[in-house]
Tab-separated table of N, CA and C in Angstrom:
chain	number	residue	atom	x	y	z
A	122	UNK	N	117.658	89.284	124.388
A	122	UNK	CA	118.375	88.581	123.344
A	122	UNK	C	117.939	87.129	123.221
A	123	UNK	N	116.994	86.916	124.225
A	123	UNK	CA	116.433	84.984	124.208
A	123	UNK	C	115.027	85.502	123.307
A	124	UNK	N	114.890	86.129	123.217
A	124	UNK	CA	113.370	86.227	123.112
A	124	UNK	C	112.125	87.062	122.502
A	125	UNK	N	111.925	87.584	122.185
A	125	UNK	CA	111.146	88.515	121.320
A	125	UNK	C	111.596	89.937	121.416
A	126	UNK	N	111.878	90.437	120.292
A	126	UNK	CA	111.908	91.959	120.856
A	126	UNK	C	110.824	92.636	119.786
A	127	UNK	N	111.121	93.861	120.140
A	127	UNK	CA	109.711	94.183	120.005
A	127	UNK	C	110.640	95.715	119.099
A	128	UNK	N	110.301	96.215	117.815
A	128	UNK	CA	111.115	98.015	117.722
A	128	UNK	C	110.205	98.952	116.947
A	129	UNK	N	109.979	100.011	116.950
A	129	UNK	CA	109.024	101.279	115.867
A	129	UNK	C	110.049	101.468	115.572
A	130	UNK	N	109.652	101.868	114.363
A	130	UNK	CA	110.153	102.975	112.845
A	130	UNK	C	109.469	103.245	112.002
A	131	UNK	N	110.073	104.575	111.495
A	131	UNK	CA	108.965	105.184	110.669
A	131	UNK	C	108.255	105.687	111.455
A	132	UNK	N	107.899	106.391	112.448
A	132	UNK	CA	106.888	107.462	112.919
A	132	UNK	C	106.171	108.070	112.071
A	133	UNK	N	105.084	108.224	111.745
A	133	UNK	CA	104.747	109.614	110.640
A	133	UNK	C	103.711	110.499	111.186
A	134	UNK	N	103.641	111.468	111.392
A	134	UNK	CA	102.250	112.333	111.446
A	134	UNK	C	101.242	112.061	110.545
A	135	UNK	N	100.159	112.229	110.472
A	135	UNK	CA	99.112	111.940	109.513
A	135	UNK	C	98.942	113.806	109.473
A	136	UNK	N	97.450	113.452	108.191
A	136	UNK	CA	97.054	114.819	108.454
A	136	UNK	C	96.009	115.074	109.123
A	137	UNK	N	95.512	113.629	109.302
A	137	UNK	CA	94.405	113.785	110.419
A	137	UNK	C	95.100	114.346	111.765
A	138	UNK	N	96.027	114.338	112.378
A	138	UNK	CA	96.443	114.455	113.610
A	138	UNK	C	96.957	113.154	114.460
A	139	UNK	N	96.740	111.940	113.789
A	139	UNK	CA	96.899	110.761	113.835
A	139	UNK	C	98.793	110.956	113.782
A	140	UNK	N	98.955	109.120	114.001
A	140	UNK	CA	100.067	108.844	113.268
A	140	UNK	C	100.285	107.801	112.609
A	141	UNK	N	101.595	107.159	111.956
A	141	UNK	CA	101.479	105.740	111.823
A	141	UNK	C	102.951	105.500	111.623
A	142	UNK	N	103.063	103.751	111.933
A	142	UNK	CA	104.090	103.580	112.624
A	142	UNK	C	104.572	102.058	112.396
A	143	UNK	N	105.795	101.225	112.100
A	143	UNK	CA	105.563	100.421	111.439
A	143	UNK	C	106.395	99.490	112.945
A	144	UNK	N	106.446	98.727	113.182
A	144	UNK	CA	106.643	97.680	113.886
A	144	UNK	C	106.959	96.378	113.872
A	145	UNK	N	108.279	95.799	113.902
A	145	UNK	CA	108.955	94.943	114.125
A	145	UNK	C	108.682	94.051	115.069
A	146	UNK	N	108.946	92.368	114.687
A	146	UNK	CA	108.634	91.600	116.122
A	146	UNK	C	109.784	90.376	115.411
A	147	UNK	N	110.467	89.937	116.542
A	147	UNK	CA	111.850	89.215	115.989
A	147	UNK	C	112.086	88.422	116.989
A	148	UNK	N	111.284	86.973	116.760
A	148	UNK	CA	111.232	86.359	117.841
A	148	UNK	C	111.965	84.860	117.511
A	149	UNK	N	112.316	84.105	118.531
A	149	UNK	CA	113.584	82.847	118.682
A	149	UNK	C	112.541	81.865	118.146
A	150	UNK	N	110.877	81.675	118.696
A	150	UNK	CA	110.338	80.763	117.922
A	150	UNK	C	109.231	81.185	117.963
A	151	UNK	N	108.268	80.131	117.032
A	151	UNK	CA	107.143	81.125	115.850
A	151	UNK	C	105.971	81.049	117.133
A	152	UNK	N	105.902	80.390	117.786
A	152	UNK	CA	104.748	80.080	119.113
A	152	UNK	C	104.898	81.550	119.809
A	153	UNK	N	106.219	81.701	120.225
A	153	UNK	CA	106.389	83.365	120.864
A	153	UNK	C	105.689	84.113	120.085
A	154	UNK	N	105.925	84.243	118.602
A	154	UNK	CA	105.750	85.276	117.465
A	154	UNK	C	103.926	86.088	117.883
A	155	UNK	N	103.268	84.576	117.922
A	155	UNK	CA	101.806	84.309	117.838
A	155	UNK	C	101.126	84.813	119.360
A	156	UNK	N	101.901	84.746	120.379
A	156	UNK	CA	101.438	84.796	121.584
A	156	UNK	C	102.172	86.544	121.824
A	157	UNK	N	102.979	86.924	121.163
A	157	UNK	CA	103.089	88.208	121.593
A	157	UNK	C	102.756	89.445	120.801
A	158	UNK	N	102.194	88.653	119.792
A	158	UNK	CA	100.987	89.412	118.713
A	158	UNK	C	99.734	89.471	119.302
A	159	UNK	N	99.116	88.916	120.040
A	159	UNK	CA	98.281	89.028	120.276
A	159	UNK	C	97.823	89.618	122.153
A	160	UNK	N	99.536	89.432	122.122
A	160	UNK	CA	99.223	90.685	123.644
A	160	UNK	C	99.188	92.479	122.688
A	161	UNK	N	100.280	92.329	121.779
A	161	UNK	CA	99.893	93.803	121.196
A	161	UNK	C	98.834	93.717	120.406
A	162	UNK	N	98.219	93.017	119.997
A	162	UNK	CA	96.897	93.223	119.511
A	162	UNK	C	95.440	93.575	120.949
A	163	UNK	N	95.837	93.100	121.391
A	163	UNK	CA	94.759	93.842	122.845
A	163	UNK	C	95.212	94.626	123.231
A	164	UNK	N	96.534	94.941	123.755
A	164	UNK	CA	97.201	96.439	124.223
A	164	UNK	C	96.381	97.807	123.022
A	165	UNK	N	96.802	97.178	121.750
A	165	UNK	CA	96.342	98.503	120.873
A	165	UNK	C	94.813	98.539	120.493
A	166	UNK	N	93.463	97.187	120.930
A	166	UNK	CA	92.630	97.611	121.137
A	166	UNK	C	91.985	98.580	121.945
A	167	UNK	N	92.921	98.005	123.540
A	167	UNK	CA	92.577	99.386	124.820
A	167	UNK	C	92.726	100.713	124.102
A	168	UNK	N	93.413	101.377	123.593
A	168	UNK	CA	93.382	102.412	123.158
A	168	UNK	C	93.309	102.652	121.794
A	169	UNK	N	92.425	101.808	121.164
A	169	UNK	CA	91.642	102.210	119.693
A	169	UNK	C	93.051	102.208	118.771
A	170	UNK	N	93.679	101.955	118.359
A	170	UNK	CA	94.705	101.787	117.606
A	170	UNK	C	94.385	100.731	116.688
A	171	UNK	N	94.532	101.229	115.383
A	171	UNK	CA	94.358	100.453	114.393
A	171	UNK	C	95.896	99.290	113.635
A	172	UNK	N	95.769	98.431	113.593
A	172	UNK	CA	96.693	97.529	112.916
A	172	UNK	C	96.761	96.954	111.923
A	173	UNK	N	97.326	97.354	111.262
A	173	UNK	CA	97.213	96.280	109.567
A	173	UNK	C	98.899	95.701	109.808
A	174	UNK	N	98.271	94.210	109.815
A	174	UNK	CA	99.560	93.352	109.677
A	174	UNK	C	99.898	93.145	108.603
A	175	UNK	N	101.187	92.929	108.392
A	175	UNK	CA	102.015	92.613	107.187
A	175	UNK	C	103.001	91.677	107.926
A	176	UNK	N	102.760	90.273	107.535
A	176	UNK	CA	103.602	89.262	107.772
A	176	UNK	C	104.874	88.896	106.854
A	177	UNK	N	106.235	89.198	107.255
A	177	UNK	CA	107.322	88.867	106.913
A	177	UNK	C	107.697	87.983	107.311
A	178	UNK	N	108.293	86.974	106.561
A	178	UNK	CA	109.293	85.903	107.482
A	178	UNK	C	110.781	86.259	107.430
A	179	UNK	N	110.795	86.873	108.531
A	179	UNK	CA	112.137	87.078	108.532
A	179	UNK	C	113.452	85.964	109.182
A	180	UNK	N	112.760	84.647	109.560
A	180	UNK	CA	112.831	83.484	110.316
A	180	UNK	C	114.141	82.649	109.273
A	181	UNK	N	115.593	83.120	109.597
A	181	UNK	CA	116.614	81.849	109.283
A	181	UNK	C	117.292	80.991	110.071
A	182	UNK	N	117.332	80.298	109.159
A	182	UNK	CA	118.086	78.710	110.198
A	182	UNK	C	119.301	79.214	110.928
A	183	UNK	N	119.041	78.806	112.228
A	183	UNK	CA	120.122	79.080	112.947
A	183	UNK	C	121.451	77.994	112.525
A	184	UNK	N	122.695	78.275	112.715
A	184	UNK	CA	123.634	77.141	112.200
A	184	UNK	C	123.589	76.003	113.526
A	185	UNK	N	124.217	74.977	113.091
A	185	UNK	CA	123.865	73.909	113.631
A	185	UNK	C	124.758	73.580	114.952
A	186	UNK	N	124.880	73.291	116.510
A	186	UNK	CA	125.659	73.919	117.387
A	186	UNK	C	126.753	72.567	117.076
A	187	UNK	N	126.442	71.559	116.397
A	187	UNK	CA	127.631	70.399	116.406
A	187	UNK	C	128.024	70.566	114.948
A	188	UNK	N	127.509	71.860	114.116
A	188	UNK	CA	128.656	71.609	112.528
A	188	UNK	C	129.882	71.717	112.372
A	189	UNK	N	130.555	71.917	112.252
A	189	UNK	CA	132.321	71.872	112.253
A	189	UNK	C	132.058	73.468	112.275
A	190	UNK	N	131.970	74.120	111.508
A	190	UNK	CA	131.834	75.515	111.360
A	190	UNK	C	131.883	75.876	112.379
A	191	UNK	N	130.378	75.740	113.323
A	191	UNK	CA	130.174	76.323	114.599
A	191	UNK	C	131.198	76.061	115.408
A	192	UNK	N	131.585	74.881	115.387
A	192	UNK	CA	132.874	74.360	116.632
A	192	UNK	C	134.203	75.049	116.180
A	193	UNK	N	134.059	75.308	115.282
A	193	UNK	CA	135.598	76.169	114.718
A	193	UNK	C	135.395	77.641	115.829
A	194	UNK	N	134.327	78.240	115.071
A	194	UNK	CA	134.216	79.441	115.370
A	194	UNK	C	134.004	79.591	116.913
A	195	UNK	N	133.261	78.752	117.623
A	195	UNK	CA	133.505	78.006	119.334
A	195	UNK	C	134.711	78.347	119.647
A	196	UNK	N	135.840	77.500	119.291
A	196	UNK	CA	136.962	77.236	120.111
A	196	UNK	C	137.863	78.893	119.664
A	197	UNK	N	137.782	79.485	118.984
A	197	UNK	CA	138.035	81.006	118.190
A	197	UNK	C	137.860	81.895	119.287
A	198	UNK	N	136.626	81.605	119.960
A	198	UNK	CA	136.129	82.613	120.829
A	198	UNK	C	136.946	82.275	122.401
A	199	UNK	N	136.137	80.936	122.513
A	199	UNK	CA	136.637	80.415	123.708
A	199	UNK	C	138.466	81.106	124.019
A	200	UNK	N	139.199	80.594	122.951
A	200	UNK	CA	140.415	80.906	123.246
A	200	UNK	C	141.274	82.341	123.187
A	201	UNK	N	140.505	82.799	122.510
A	201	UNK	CA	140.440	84.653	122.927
A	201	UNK	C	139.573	85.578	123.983
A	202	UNK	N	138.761	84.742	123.623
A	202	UNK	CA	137.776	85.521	124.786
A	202	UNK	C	137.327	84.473	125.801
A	203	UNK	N	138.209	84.141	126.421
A	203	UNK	CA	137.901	82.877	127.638
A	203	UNK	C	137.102	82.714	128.845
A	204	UNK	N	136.486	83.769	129.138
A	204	UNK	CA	135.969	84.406	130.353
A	204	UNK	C	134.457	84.642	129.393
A	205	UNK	N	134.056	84.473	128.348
A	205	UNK	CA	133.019	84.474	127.298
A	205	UNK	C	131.897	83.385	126.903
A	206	UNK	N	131.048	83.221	127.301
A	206	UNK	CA	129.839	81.961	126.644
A	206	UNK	C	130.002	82.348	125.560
A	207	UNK	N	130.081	81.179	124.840
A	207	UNK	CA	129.734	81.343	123.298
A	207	UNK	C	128.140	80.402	123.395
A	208	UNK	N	127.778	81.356	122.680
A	208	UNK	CA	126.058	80.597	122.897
A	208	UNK	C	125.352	81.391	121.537
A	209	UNK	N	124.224	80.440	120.905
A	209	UNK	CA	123.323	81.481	119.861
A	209	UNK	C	122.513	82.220	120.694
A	210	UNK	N	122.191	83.201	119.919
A	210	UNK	CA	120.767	84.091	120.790
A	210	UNK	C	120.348	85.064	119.216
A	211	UNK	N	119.332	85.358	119.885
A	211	UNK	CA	118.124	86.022	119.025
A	211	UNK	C	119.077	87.570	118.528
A	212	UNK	N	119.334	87.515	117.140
A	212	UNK	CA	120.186	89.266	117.032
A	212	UNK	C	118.780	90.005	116.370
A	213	UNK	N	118.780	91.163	117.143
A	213	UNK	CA	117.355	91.614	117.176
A	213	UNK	C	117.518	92.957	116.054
A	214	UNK	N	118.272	91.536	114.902
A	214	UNK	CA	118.484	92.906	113.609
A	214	UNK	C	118.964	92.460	112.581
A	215	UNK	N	118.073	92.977	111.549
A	215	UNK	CA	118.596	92.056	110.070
A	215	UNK	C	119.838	92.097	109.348
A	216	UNK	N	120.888	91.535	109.485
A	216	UNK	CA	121.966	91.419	109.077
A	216	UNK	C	122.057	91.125	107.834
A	217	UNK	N	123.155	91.120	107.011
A	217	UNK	CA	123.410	90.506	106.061
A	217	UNK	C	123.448	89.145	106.144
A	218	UNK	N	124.245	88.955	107.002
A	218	UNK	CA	124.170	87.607	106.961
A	218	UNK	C	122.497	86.586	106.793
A	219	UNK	N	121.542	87.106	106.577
A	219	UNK	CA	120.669	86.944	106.398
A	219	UNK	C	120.392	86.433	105.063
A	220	UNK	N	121.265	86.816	103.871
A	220	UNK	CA	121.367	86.780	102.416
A	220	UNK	C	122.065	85.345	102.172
A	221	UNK	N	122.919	84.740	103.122
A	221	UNK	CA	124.093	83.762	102.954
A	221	UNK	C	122.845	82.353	103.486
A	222	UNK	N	121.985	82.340	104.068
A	222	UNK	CA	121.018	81.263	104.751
A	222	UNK	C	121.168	80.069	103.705
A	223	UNK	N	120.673	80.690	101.867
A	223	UNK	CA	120.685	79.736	101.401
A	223	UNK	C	121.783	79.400	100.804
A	224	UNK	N	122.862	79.501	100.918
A	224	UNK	CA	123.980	79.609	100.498
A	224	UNK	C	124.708	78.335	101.146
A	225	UNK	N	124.524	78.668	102.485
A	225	UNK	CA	125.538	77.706	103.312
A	225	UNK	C	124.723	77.477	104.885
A	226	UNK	N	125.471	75.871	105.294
A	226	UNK	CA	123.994	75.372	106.376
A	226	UNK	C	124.838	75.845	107.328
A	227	UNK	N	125.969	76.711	107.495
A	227	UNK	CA	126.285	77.508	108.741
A	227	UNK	C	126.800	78.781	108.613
A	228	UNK	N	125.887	80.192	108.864
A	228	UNK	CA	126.294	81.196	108.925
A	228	UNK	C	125.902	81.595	110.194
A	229	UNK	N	126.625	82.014	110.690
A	229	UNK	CA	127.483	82.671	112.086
A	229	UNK	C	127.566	84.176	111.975
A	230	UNK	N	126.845	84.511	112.845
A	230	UNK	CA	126.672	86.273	112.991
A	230	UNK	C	127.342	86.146	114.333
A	231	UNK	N	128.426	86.897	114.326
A	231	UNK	CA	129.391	87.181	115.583
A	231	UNK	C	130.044	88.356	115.307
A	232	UNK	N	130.225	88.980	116.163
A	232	UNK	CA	131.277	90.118	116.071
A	232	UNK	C	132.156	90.072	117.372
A	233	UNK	N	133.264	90.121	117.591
A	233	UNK	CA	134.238	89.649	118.493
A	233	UNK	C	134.825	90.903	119.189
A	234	UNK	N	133.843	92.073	119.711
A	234	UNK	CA	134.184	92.777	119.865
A	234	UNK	C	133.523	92.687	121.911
A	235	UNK	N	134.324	93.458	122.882
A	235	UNK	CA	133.747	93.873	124.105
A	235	UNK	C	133.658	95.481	124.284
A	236	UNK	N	132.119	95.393	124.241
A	236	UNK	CA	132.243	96.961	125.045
A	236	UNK	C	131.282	97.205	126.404
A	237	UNK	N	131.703	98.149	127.005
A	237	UNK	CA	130.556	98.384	127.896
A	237	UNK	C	129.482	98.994	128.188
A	238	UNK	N	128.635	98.947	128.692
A	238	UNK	CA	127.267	99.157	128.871
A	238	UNK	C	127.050	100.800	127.845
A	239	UNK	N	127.438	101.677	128.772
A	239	UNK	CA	127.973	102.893	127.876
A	239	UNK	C	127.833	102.658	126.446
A	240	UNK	N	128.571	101.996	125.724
A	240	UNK	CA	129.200	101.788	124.055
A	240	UNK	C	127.852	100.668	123.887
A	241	UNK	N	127.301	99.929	124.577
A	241	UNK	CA	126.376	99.211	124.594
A	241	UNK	C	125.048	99.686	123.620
A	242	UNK	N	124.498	100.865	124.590
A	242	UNK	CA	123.319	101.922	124.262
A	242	UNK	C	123.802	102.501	123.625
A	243	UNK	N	125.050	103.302	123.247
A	243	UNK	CA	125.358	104.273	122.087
A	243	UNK	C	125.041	103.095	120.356
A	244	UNK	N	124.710	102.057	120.627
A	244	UNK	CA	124.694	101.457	119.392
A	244	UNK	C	123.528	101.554	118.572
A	245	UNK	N	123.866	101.853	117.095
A	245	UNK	CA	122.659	102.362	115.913
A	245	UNK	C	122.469	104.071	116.930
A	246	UNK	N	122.914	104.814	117.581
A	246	UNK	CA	122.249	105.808	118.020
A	246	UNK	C	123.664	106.992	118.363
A	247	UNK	N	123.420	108.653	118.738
A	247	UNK	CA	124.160	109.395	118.465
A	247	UNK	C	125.520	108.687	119.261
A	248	UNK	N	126.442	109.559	118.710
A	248	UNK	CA	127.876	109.250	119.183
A	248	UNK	C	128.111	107.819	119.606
A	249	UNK	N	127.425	106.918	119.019
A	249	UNK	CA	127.829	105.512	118.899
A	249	UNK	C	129.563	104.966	118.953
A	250	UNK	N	129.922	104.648	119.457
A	250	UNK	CA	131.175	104.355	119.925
A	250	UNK	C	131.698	103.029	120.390
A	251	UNK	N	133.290	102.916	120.421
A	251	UNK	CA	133.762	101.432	120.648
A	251	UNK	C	135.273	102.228	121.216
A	252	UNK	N	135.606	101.591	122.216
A	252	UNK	CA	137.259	101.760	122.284
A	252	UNK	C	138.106	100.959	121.178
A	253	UNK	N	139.298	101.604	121.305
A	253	UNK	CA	140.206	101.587	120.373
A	253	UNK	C	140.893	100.231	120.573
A	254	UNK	N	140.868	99.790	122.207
A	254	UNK	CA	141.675	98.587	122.966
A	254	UNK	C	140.382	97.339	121.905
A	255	UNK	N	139.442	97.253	122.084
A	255	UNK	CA	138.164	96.637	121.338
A	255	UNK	C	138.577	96.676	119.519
A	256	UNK	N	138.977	97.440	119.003
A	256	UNK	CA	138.573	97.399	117.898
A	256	UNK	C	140.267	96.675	117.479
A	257	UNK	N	141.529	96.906	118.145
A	257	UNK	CA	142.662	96.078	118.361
A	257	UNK	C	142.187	94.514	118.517
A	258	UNK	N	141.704	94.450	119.373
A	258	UNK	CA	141.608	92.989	119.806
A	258	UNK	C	140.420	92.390	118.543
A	259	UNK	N	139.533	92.748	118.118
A	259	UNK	CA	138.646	92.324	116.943
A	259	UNK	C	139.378	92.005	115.906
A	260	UNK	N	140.911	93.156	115.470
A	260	UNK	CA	141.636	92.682	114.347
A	260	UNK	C	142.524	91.685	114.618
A	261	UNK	N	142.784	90.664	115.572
A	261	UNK	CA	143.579	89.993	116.248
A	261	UNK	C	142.817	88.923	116.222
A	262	UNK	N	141.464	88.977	116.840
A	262	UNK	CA	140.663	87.803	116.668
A	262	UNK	C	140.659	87.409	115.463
A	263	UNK	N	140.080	88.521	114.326
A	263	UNK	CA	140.057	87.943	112.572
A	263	UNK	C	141.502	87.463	112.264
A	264	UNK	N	142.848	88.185	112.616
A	264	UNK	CA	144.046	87.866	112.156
A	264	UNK	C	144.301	86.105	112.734
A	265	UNK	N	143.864	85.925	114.064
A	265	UNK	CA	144.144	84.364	114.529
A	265	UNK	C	143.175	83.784	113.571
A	266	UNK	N	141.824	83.975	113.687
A	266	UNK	CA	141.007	82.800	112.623
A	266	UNK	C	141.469	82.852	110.994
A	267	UNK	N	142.401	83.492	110.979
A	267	UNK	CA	142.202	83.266	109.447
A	267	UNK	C	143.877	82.389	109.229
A	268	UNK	N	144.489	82.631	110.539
A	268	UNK	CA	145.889	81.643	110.358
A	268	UNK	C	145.517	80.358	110.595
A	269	UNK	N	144.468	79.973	111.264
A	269	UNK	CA	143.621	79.011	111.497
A	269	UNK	C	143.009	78.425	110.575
A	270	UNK	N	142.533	78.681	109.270
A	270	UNK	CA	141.631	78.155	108.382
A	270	UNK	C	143.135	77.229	107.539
């Protein structure tokens, strides 16, 4: 979550017997981006693998850690979830909130939910899951921030 991740999609068979395969890289800063392109660019020379890059910037401003916004949404967490860092980190997935960047100089991707490791890995994947005690306390968190605004 600090740092580059790396995901396939799209698998396809060819009809050569081949395949092809499209690949994601979602990194905290653009120096990582460059230096871990070019470890998979030698990894997929060792074994003859062909690459056609297609450069996206998928790169938005993180919000600012002293805007009022952020410190709102800070003390939100802190005081519900107290035992919790509130800290930015790399979400290794295009959100909507992605659409709001130019909109406003603080958007905040949080979800105020705890699960465990279990409910962790079930996420985007089969029987994906959350307890019920979790999805209580998420409507409690939104119900306090919004008596708050």
């Amino acid at each position: 979550m600090l740092g580059t991740t790396c995901t396939f999609k799209n698998l396809q068979p060819t009809q050569t017997g081949d395949c092809t395969a499209e690949v994601f890289f979602r990194c905290v800063k653009e120096e990582d981006l460059q230096s871990d392109l070019e470890v998979f660019r030698k990894i997929a020379a060792e074994y003859e693998i062909e690459i056609e890059e297609i450069l996206e910037d998928e790169y938005h401003r993180p919000a600012s850690l002293t805007s009022e916004g952020y410190r709102f949404i800070k003390s939100c967490v802190e005081e519900q979830f107290n035992y919790a860092a509130c800290a930015p980190f790399i979400l290794p997935a295009g959100t909507d909130a992605r659409h709001f960047s130019d909109l406003s100089d603080v958007v905040i991707r949080f979800a105020p939910i705890d699960i465990n490791s279990q409910q962790y890995a079930s996420v985007h994947n089969g029987n994906e899951n959350i307890g019920m005690d979790a999805v209580a306390r998420a409507v409690e968190f939104y119900k306090n921030l919004l008596k708050k605004m």
